[in-house]
Amino acid sequence: MVKIHLRWKFFYLLCLAISASLNRSPASGVLLPPLEAPTIPAVPAGKTVPLLDASKTEKLSAHIWMIPGYPNIPIIVGKKAVLVVDTGLGNSAAHVISEEVERLAPGKPLYLTTTHFHPEHAAGFGGFPSGTKLLRPSVQENELNADRGRMLERFRIHNAEALSQADYGKPELFKDEKILDLGDVHARIFWAGPAHTYGDTLVYIPEDRALVTGDVVQNLATPTFLGGDIGPEEWLHTLQIFAPLKPKLVIPDHSPPGPGEKLISDEEAFMTALIIETRKAKKDDLSEDDSVEKVTTSLHAQFPDWIMNPLTKDGIRRVWKKKE
C-alpha cells in the first residue's frame, strides 16, 4: 500500500512541476467575447513526460479499465463499442492506448473524447486507428482554437519528440452533452462549466456509478488554476452542478481513483474554505501578498494530507482581486 501511495505521489508531483512552470493561461472569456492570443511567456515549461505503460492497466469496475500515468487513461468497454478518455501526450502514447484497447476489446468500434485541450489530454489523436470517432464539446474546441498553440509550445520545450506530430483531430462537436450506448453500458459525456479550463469535460458511467473528472476533481491534491480568469468561485459552482450525481467512484487524471462523493465534497470544502478565508483577509485590510500567505498557511493546517499545488496561491489571488 505504501508503494502504491508513493507511486501516485510521484505522478502528481510531476504534474505539479509541469503546472507550476506553465504559469497561467492568458486565455479568457471563451464563453463571451472571442479570445485574443498573447505571445508565449519566455519561461521554461514542463518536464519530460514518461510514456504510458499498459502493463500496469487496472480494472476499476465492471466496464472500466485504466492505464495509470500522465495522465490516467480510462477505457470504458461495452458489448458493442469502446470509449477512451484522453489521448496521452502525443501519438506514441496514443499508440500504447490503442494497442491496449485492441487487447481488451478486439475489433470493436472506438470512440474517443478529451477532458480538456491541454496536450497530454488531446494532442495524440494521430496514434489512434483510422475510424476512431472523436467527440468534443464546442466550448472545448473553441478554447483550443483560441489558444493558438501556446500551450502546445510550452509542452514541446521538454517533450519535442513526443509532440513533433501533435494531432488534435477533427471532432464531432456537441453543445453540452452527448450520450453513447456502448452496449450494456452507457457514457454521458458532458460539459458542466469552467474550472481548470473553460472546456472541462466529464464522463459519467451510470451503470458503474463512475465519474471521470479530468483536472476538475483530484484525490488529496489541490486545484490547478490555469484557465484564464476562472477563479475558485466559478470552479466551486461547476462542482456543485455535477455533485448531485453522487458517483461511487471518481477517476481523476493526475491522481489515484477514489470514493466519488467524498472526493467531490472534499474539494467543495477546500474551495469554500479558500474563498471564505481570502474574503475575510481582504476585509481585515490585509494586503494581497499577506492574504496569500495567511490563507495558504490555514489551508495547509485544515488539509494536512493534501499535496499543495503552487498554483493554489494564484487561486487565492484571483479571489482577493475580485470585486464582490
Coordinates of C-alpha atoms in Angstrom, one line a residue, residues 81-277:
A81 CA -18.1 -0.3 -28.6
V82 CA -15.3 1.2 -26.6
L83 CA -14.8 4.8 -25.3
V84 CA -11.3 6.1 -24.4
V85 CA -11.0 9.3 -22.4
D86 CA -7.9 11.4 -23.4
T87 CA -5.1 10.7 -25.8
G88 CA -2.0 10.8 -23.7
L89 CA 0.9 13.1 -24.6
G90 CA 1.3 12.7 -28.4
N91 CA 0.8 10.0 -30.9
S92 CA 3.3 7.5 -29.3
A93 CA 1.3 7.5 -26.0
A94 CA -1.9 7.1 -28.0
H95 CA -0.5 4.1 -29.9
V96 CA 0.1 2.4 -26.5
I97 CA -3.5 3.1 -25.6
S98 CA -4.8 1.8 -29.0
E99 CA -2.9 -1.5 -28.5
E100 CA -4.4 -1.9 -25.1
V101 CA -7.9 -1.3 -26.4
E102 CA -7.4 -3.9 -29.0
R103 CA -6.2 -6.4 -26.3
L104 CA -9.3 -5.6 -24.1
A105 CA -11.9 -5.4 -26.9
P106 CA -10.6 -6.6 -30.2
G107 CA -12.3 -5.3 -33.3
K108 CA -14.9 -3.1 -31.6
P109 CA -15.6 0.4 -32.8
L110 CA -13.7 3.0 -30.9
Y111 CA -14.9 6.4 -29.6
L112 CA -12.5 9.0 -28.1
T113 CA -13.2 12.1 -26.0
T114 CA -10.9 14.6 -24.3
T115 CA -11.3 16.1 -20.8
H116 CA -9.7 19.4 -21.9
F117 CA -7.4 20.8 -24.6
H118 CA -4.0 20.5 -22.8
P119 CA -1.5 18.5 -24.9
E120 CA -1.3 15.4 -22.6
H121 CA -5.1 15.0 -22.9
A122 CA -5.8 15.9 -26.5
A123 CA -2.8 16.1 -28.8
G124 CA -2.3 12.4 -29.7
F125 CA -5.2 11.7 -32.0
G126 CA -2.8 10.6 -34.7
G127 CA -1.9 7.5 -32.6
F128 CA -5.4 6.0 -32.8
P129 CA -6.6 3.8 -35.6
S130 CA -8.5 5.1 -38.6
G131 CA -12.2 5.1 -38.0
T132 CA -11.8 6.3 -34.4
K133 CA -14.7 8.8 -33.7
L134 CA -13.6 11.8 -31.8
L135 CA -16.2 13.7 -29.7
R136 CA -15.7 17.1 -28.1
P137 CA -17.9 19.9 -26.8
S138 CA -17.9 23.1 -28.8
V139 CA -16.6 25.1 -25.9
Q140 CA -13.5 23.0 -25.6
E141 CA -12.9 23.2 -29.3
N142 CA -13.3 27.0 -29.2
E143 CA -10.8 27.2 -26.3
L144 CA -8.3 25.0 -28.2
N145 CA -8.5 27.2 -31.3
A146 CA -8.3 30.4 -29.3
D147 CA -5.1 29.2 -27.6
R148 CA -3.4 29.1 -31.0
G149 CA -0.9 26.6 -30.0
R150 CA 0.6 28.4 -27.0
M151 CA 0.1 25.5 -24.5
L152 CA 1.4 23.1 -27.1
E153 CA 4.6 25.1 -27.5
R154 CA 5.1 25.2 -23.7
F155 CA 4.9 21.4 -23.5
R156 CA 7.2 21.0 -26.5
I157 CA 10.1 22.6 -24.7
H158 CA 10.8 19.4 -22.9
N159 CA 8.7 16.9 -24.9
A160 CA 9.6 17.9 -28.5
E161 CA 9.8 14.4 -29.8
A162 CA 6.6 13.2 -28.3
L163 CA 4.7 16.2 -29.7
S164 CA 6.6 16.5 -33.0
Q165 CA 3.4 15.5 -34.9
A166 CA 0.8 16.7 -32.4
D167 CA -2.7 15.9 -33.7
Y168 CA -5.9 17.2 -32.1
G169 CA -8.1 15.6 -34.7
K170 CA -11.3 16.8 -36.3
P171 CA -14.0 16.1 -33.8
E172 CA -17.7 15.7 -34.0
L173 CA -18.9 18.6 -31.9
F174 CA -21.7 18.7 -29.4
K175 CA -23.1 21.6 -27.3
D176 CA -23.4 20.4 -23.7
E177 CA -23.9 16.7 -23.6
K178 CA -23.5 13.5 -25.7
I179 CA -24.8 10.1 -24.6
L180 CA -23.2 7.0 -26.1
D181 CA -24.7 3.5 -26.0
L182 CA -21.7 1.2 -25.9
G183 CA -23.9 -1.9 -25.5
D184 CA -24.9 -2.9 -21.9
V185 CA -23.2 0.3 -20.7
H186 CA -23.7 4.0 -21.4
A187 CA -21.4 7.0 -21.3
R188 CA -22.7 10.5 -20.7
I189 CA -20.0 13.0 -21.9
F190 CA -20.9 16.4 -20.7
W191 CA -19.7 20.0 -20.1
A192 CA -20.7 21.4 -16.7
G193 CA -18.9 24.7 -16.7
P194 CA -15.5 26.3 -16.3
A195 CA -13.0 25.0 -13.7
H196 CA -9.4 24.0 -14.6
T197 CA -10.1 25.3 -18.2
Y198 CA -13.2 26.7 -19.9
G199 CA -13.9 23.5 -21.7
D200 CA -13.5 20.9 -19.0
T201 CA -15.4 17.8 -20.0
L202 CA -16.6 14.9 -17.7
V203 CA -17.7 11.4 -18.4
Y204 CA -20.3 9.6 -16.3
I205 CA -20.9 5.9 -16.5
P206 CA -24.3 5.3 -14.8
E207 CA -24.1 1.5 -14.7
D208 CA -20.9 1.7 -12.7
R209 CA -21.7 4.9 -10.9
A210 CA -18.3 6.2 -12.0
L211 CA -17.3 9.8 -13.0
V212 CA -14.2 10.7 -15.0
T213 CA -13.3 14.2 -13.8
G214 CA -10.1 15.2 -15.7
D215 CA -8.5 18.0 -13.7
V216 CA -11.7 19.2 -12.1
V217 CA -11.5 16.8 -9.1
Q218 CA -8.3 15.3 -7.8
N219 CA -7.6 12.9 -4.9
L220 CA -5.9 14.6 -2.0
A221 CA -4.5 17.3 -4.2
T222 CA -5.3 21.0 -4.6
P223 CA -6.8 22.5 -7.8
T224 CA -4.6 23.8 -10.6
F225 CA -5.7 27.3 -11.7
L226 CA -4.7 27.6 -15.3
G227 CA -7.9 28.6 -17.1
G228 CA -7.5 32.3 -17.8
D229 CA -9.8 34.3 -15.5
I230 CA -11.5 31.3 -13.9
G231 CA -11.4 31.6 -10.2
P232 CA -12.4 29.4 -7.2
E233 CA -15.9 30.8 -7.2
E234 CA -16.6 29.6 -10.8
W235 CA -14.8 26.3 -10.1
L236 CA -17.0 25.7 -7.0
H237 CA -20.1 26.5 -9.0
T238 CA -19.2 23.8 -11.6
L239 CA -18.5 21.3 -8.8
Q240 CA -22.0 21.9 -7.4
I241 CA -23.6 21.3 -10.8
F242 CA -22.4 17.7 -11.0
A243 CA -22.2 16.8 -7.3
P244 CA -25.8 15.5 -7.3
L245 CA -24.7 12.6 -9.5
K246 CA -23.2 11.2 -6.2
P247 CA -20.8 8.8 -8.0
K248 CA -19.4 5.8 -6.2
L249 CA -16.1 6.2 -8.0
V250 CA -14.2 9.3 -9.2
I251 CA -11.4 8.8 -11.7
P252 CA -9.1 11.9 -11.8
D253 CA -6.4 12.3 -14.5
H254 CA -3.4 13.0 -12.3
S255 CA -4.1 11.2 -9.0
P256 CA -5.5 7.9 -8.0
P257 CA -9.2 7.0 -8.3
G258 CA -11.2 7.2 -5.1
P259 CA -14.6 7.3 -3.4
G260 CA -16.6 9.7 -5.6
E261 CA -18.9 11.5 -3.2
K262 CA -16.1 12.0 -0.7
L263 CA -13.6 13.4 -3.3
I264 CA -16.2 15.9 -4.6
S265 CA -17.3 17.0 -1.2
D266 CA -13.7 17.4 0.0
E267 CA -12.9 19.6 -3.0
E268 CA -16.0 21.6 -2.3
A269 CA -14.9 22.1 1.3
F270 CA -11.4 23.1 0.2
M271 CA -12.7 25.6 -2.4
T272 CA -15.2 27.1 0.1
A273 CA -12.5 27.5 2.8
L274 CA -10.2 29.2 0.3
I275 CA -12.9 31.7 -0.8
I276 CA -14.2 32.5 2.7
E277 CA -10.8 32.9 4.3

